[in-house]
């Protein structure tokens, strides 16, 4: 005798409201910002008390907490399993991202050098640099910002507006948030909206995981700060291994914001991002807006 299928329990009203995309977006940003916030306000570039290896060690713990919190959030709040931070294949994706982030920034800096916008005047000993500080900044910015802007914002907006609108809106928010940095400029913020929004959004959409985007983000920030001693998104002058001086118009040098606000950076990062988006689109995983989706029977 065939058994009747077991009745499925429908989530109660409060849980259904909690799992609305816009609610998850707001609560997710608040929650992960609370984990990241105390470390951010103690960043050495803001004159905080955490410096050197101590700062780096604290960022490692903070990043581990973000990953664990994400897994709990996906299971207990969203009601699904974690896909974005699963570990099989993580090393390969993270390593590829680190290489691409490093290579892209070196390529862009080389173009600025060929155009006369940057000069290399010497180098520093390892002990005289801010290696651990910028390793921590790069790691935390990669993990937290990708979790927040790609894992939370882009993913939840995609449920409502579809992939293309979600990519555009999350990119705008990502650039706008950087206006709070000490030496932020509108040109720099808009540059990040275009270059980083497309590049990092494309990295997430291609893999539907966060490791690849984190690698690109972290390596890009670390390379510009510790390798080339260039300000990261208007957060002050870093002390890296190469002594550099930038000369020329701001469209070439990026001004106080850093090379991210330069035209070569916009062109190089955006072209790389468009390539990733094209590959992601070819995989067929893009989502249509809710108003264009067929209604369920």
Coordinates of C-alpha atoms in Angstrom, one line a residue:
X1 CA 0.0 0.0 0.0
X2 CA 1.4 3.4 -0.9
X3 CA 1.7 5.9 1.9
X4 CA 0.4 9.4 1.6
X5 CA 3.2 12.0 1.4
X6 CA 4.0 13.6 4.8
X7 CA 2.6 17.1 5.1
X8 CA 5.1 19.9 4.7
X9 CA 5.2 22.6 7.4
X10 CA 5.0 26.1 6.1
X11 CA 7.1 28.7 7.9
X12 CA 5.2 31.0 10.2
X13 CA 4.4 34.6 9.2
X14 CA 7.3 36.1 11.2
X15 CA 9.8 33.8 9.6
X16 CA 8.4 34.5 6.1
X17 CA 8.8 38.2 6.8
X18 CA 12.3 37.7 8.1
X19 CA 13.3 35.9 4.9
X20 CA 12.1 38.6 2.5
X21 CA 15.1 39.7 0.4
X22 CA 15.0 43.4 1.6
X23 CA 14.8 42.3 5.2
X24 CA 17.7 39.9 4.9
X25 CA 19.7 42.6 3.1
X26 CA 19.3 45.1 5.9
X27 CA 19.8 42.7 8.7
X28 CA 22.7 41.0 7.1
X29 CA 24.6 44.3 6.5
X30 CA 24.0 45.3 10.2
X31 CA 25.0 42.0 11.6
X32 CA 28.2 41.6 9.6
X33 CA 29.1 45.2 10.2
X34 CA 28.9 44.6 14.0
X35 CA 31.5 41.8 13.6
X36 CA 33.8 44.0 11.4
X37 CA 33.2 47.3 13.1
X38 CA 35.4 47.1 16.2
X39 CA 38.4 46.0 14.2
X40 CA 37.8 48.7 11.5
X41 CA 37.8 51.5 14.0
X42 CA 41.1 50.3 15.4
X43 CA 42.8 50.3 12.1
X44 CA 46.3 51.7 12.3
X45 CA 45.7 54.1 9.4
X46 CA 43.1 55.8 11.7
X47 CA 45.5 56.0 14.6
X48 CA 44.1 53.0 16.4
X49 CA 45.8 50.9 19.1
X50 CA 46.1 47.7 17.0
X51 CA 49.2 47.7 14.9
X52 CA 51.6 45.3 13.3
X53 CA 51.3 41.5 13.8
X54 CA 48.8 42.1 16.6
X55 CA 46.5 43.8 14.2
X56 CA 47.0 41.0 11.6
X57 CA 46.2 38.3 14.2
X58 CA 43.0 40.1 15.2
X59 CA 41.9 40.3 11.6
X60 CA 42.4 36.6 11.2
X61 CA 40.1 35.9 14.1
X62 CA 37.6 38.4 12.8
X63 CA 37.6 36.8 9.4
X64 CA 37.1 33.4 10.9
X65 CA 34.1 34.7 12.9
X66 CA 32.6 36.2 9.7
X67 CA 32.8 32.9 7.9
X68 CA 31.3 31.0 10.8
X69 CA 28.6 33.6 11.2
X70 CA 27.8 33.3 7.5
X71 CA 27.4 29.6 7.8
X72 CA 25.0 30.0 10.7
X73 CA 23.2 32.8 9.0
X74 CA 22.6 30.7 5.8
X75 CA 21.3 27.7 7.8
X76 CA 19.3 29.2 10.6
X77 CA 18.2 32.6 9.3
X78 CA 17.8 32.0 5.5
X79 CA 16.9 28.4 6.0
X80 CA 19.3 27.0 3.4
X81 CA 22.8 25.5 3.2
X82 CA 26.0 27.5 2.8
X83 CA 27.4 27.4 -0.7
X84 CA 29.4 30.6 -0.8
X85 CA 32.0 29.6 1.9
X86 CA 32.2 25.8 1.4
X87 CA 35.8 24.5 1.6
X88 CA 36.2 22.1 -1.3
X89 CA 37.9 24.0 -4.0
X90 CA 38.4 27.1 -1.9
X91 CA 42.2 27.0 -2.1
X92 CA 42.1 26.9 -5.9
X93 CA 39.6 29.8 -6.2
X94 CA 41.3 31.9 -3.5
X95 CA 44.7 31.3 -5.1
X96 CA 43.4 32.2 -8.6
X97 CA 41.9 35.4 -7.1
X98 CA 45.1 36.4 -5.4
X99 CA 47.1 36.0 -8.6
X100 CA 44.6 37.9 -10.7
X101 CA 44.4 40.8 -8.2
X102 CA 48.2 41.1 -8.0
X103 CA 48.6 40.8 -11.8
X104 CA 45.9 43.4 -12.6
X105 CA 47.3 46.0 -10.2
X106 CA 50.8 45.5 -11.5
X107 CA 49.6 45.8 -15.1
X108 CA 47.7 49.0 -14.3
X109 CA 50.7 50.5 -12.5
X110 CA 52.9 49.6 -15.4
X111 CA 50.7 51.5 -17.7
X112 CA 50.7 54.5 -15.4
X113 CA 54.5 54.3 -15.3
X114 CA 54.8 54.2 -19.1
X115 CA 52.6 57.3 -19.2
X116 CA 54.9 59.1 -16.7
X117 CA 52.5 59.1 -13.8
X118 CA 54.6 57.2 -11.3
X119 CA 58.3 57.1 -10.4
X120 CA 60.2 54.4 -8.5
X121 CA 62.8 56.1 -6.4
X122 CA 64.0 53.3 -4.1
X123 CA 63.0 50.5 -1.8
X124 CA 62.7 49.8 1.9
X125 CA 63.8 46.9 4.2
X126 CA 61.0 44.6 5.2
X127 CA 61.3 45.7 8.9
X128 CA 60.7 49.4 7.8
X129 CA 57.4 48.6 6.1
X130 CA 53.9 48.1 7.3
X131 CA 53.6 44.5 6.1
X132 CA 51.5 43.1 8.8
X133 CA 49.2 46.1 9.0
X134 CA 48.4 46.0 5.3
X135 CA 48.2 42.2 5.2
X136 CA 45.5 42.6 7.9
X137 CA 43.7 45.4 6.1
X138 CA 43.7 43.5 2.8
X139 CA 42.5 40.3 4.4
X140 CA 39.7 41.9 6.4
X141 CA 38.5 44.2 3.5
X142 CA 38.4 41.2 1.2
X143 CA 36.5 38.9 3.5
X144 CA 34.1 41.5 5.1
X145 CA 33.4 43.6 2.0
X146 CA 32.8 40.6 -0.3
X147 CA 30.6 38.9 2.3
X148 CA 28.6 42.1 2.7
X149 CA 28.4 43.5 -0.8
X150 CA 28.4 40.3 -2.9
X151 CA 27.2 37.7 -0.4
X152 CA 24.4 39.8 1.1
X153 CA 23.6 42.8 -1.1
X154 CA 24.1 41.5 -4.6
X155 CA 22.6 38.1 -3.8
X156 CA 19.5 39.4 -2.1
X157 CA 18.9 42.2 -4.7
X158 CA 19.2 39.5 -7.4
X159 CA 16.2 37.7 -5.9
X160 CA 14.2 40.9 -6.5
X161 CA 15.6 42.8 -9.4
X162 CA 17.5 40.1 -11.4
X163 CA 21.2 39.9 -12.0
X164 CA 21.9 43.0 -14.0
X165 CA 20.1 45.4 -11.8
X166 CA 21.5 43.7 -8.7
X167 CA 25.0 44.1 -10.1
X168 CA 24.4 47.8 -10.9
X169 CA 22.8 48.7 -7.5
X170 CA 25.4 46.8 -5.4
X171 CA 28.2 48.4 -7.3
X172 CA 26.8 51.9 -6.7
X173 CA 26.5 51.1 -2.9
X174 CA 30.0 49.7 -2.8
X175 CA 31.5 52.9 -4.3
X176 CA 29.3 55.2 -2.2
X177 CA 30.4 53.5 1.1
X178 CA 34.0 54.5 0.3
X179 CA 33.1 58.1 0.5
X180 CA 33.5 57.9 4.3
X181 CA 37.3 57.3 3.9
X182 CA 39.5 60.2 5.1
X183 CA 40.8 61.2 1.6
X184 CA 37.7 60.1 -0.4
X185 CA 36.8 61.8 -3.6
X186 CA 33.7 61.6 -5.8
X187 CA 35.9 60.5 -8.7
X188 CA 37.4 57.8 -6.6
X189 CA 34.0 56.5 -5.5
X190 CA 32.6 56.5 -9.0
X191 CA 35.7 54.7 -10.2
X192 CA 35.2 52.0 -7.6
X193 CA 31.5 51.7 -8.6
X194 CA 32.6 50.9 -12.2
X195 CA 35.9 49.0 -11.9
X196 CA 35.5 47.1 -8.6
X197 CA 31.7 46.7 -8.9
X198 CA 32.1 44.9 -12.3
X199 CA 35.3 43.0 -11.5
X200 CA 34.3 41.7 -8.1
X201 CA 30.6 41.2 -9.0
X202 CA 31.8 39.2 -12.1
X203 CA 34.1 37.1 -9.9
X204 CA 31.2 36.2 -7.6
X205 CA 28.7 35.6 -10.4
X206 CA 31.1 33.3 -12.2
X207 CA 31.7 31.0 -9.2
X208 CA 28.6 31.8 -7.1
X209 CA 31.0 31.6 -4.2
X210 CA 33.1 34.2 -2.3
X211 CA 36.6 32.8 -2.3
X212 CA 37.5 34.0 -5.8
X213 CA 36.3 37.6 -5.2
X214 CA 38.0 37.7 -1.8
X215 CA 41.3 36.7 -3.4
X216 CA 41.1 39.5 -6.1
X217 CA 40.0 42.1 -3.6
X218 CA 42.7 41.3 -1.0
X219 CA 45.5 41.0 -3.4
X220 CA 44.6 44.2 -5.2
X221 CA 44.6 46.2 -1.9
X222 CA 47.8 44.5 -0.6
X223 CA 49.7 45.1 -3.8
X224 CA 48.9 48.8 -4.1
X225 CA 49.7 49.4 -0.4
X226 CA 52.6 47.2 0.5
X227 CA 54.3 46.7 -2.9
X228 CA 53.8 50.1 -4.4
X229 CA 53.2 52.3 -1.4
X230 CA 50.0 53.8 -2.9
X231 CA 47.0 54.9 -0.9
X232 CA 44.1 52.4 -0.8
X233 CA 40.8 54.1 -1.5
X234 CA 41.7 57.3 0.2
X235 CA 42.8 55.8 3.5
X236 CA 46.2 57.5 3.9
X237 CA 49.7 57.0 2.8
X238 CA 51.0 53.5 3.3
X239 CA 54.7 52.5 3.9
X240 CA 55.4 49.7 1.5
X241 CA 58.5 48.1 0.1
X242 CA 58.9 50.3 -3.0
X243 CA 59.3 54.1 -2.6
X244 CA 57.1 55.7 -5.2
X245 CA 56.2 59.2 -6.3
X246 CA 53.2 60.1 -8.5
X247 CA 53.3 63.0 -10.9
X248 CA 50.8 64.4 -13.4
X249 CA 47.1 65.0 -13.7
X250 CA 44.7 63.2 -11.4
X251 CA 43.1 61.2 -14.2
X252 CA 46.5 59.5 -14.5
X253 CA 47.6 59.3 -10.8
X254 CA 44.3 59.2 -8.9
X255 CA 45.4 62.0 -6.6
X256 CA 45.0 61.4 -2.8
X257 CA 42.5 58.6 -3.4
X258 CA 45.2 56.4 -5.0
X259 CA 45.6 54.8 -8.4
X260 CA 42.2 53.2 -8.1
X261 CA 40.8 56.6 -9.2
X262 CA 43.0 56.7 -12.3
X263 CA 41.7 56.1 -15.8
X264 CA 44.2 53.2 -16.4
X265 CA 42.7 51.4 -13.3
X266 CA 39.2 51.9 -14.5
X267 CA 40.1 50.5 -18.0
X268 CA 42.1 47.5 -16.8
X269 CA 39.8 46.4 -14.0
X270 CA 36.6 47.0 -16.0
X271 CA 37.8 45.0 -19.0
X272 CA 38.8 42.1 -16.7
X273 CA 35.4 42.3 -15.0
X274 CA 33.6 42.3 -18.3
X275 CA 35.5 39.2 -19.3
X276 CA 34.4 37.5 -16.0
X277 CA 30.8 38.7 -16.5
X278 CA 30.8 37.3 -20.1
X279 CA 32.0 33.9 -18.8
X280 CA 29.4 34.0 -16.1
X281 CA 26.6 34.9 -18.5
X282 CA 27.7 32.0 -20.8
X283 CA 27.1 29.6 -18.0
X284 CA 23.4 30.6 -18.0
X285 CA 23.0 31.4 -14.3
X286 CA 21.8 35.0 -14.7
X287 CA 18.4 35.7 -13.1
X288 CA 15.6 37.8 -14.7
X289 CA 13.8 40.5 -12.6
X290 CA 10.7 39.4 -10.7
X291 CA 8.4 41.2 -13.1
X292 CA 9.8 39.3 -16.0
X293 CA 9.7 35.8 -14.5
X294 CA 6.9 33.4 -15.5
X295 CA 4.2 33.0 -12.8
X296 CA 4.1 29.7 -11.1
X297 CA 1.1 27.5 -11.9

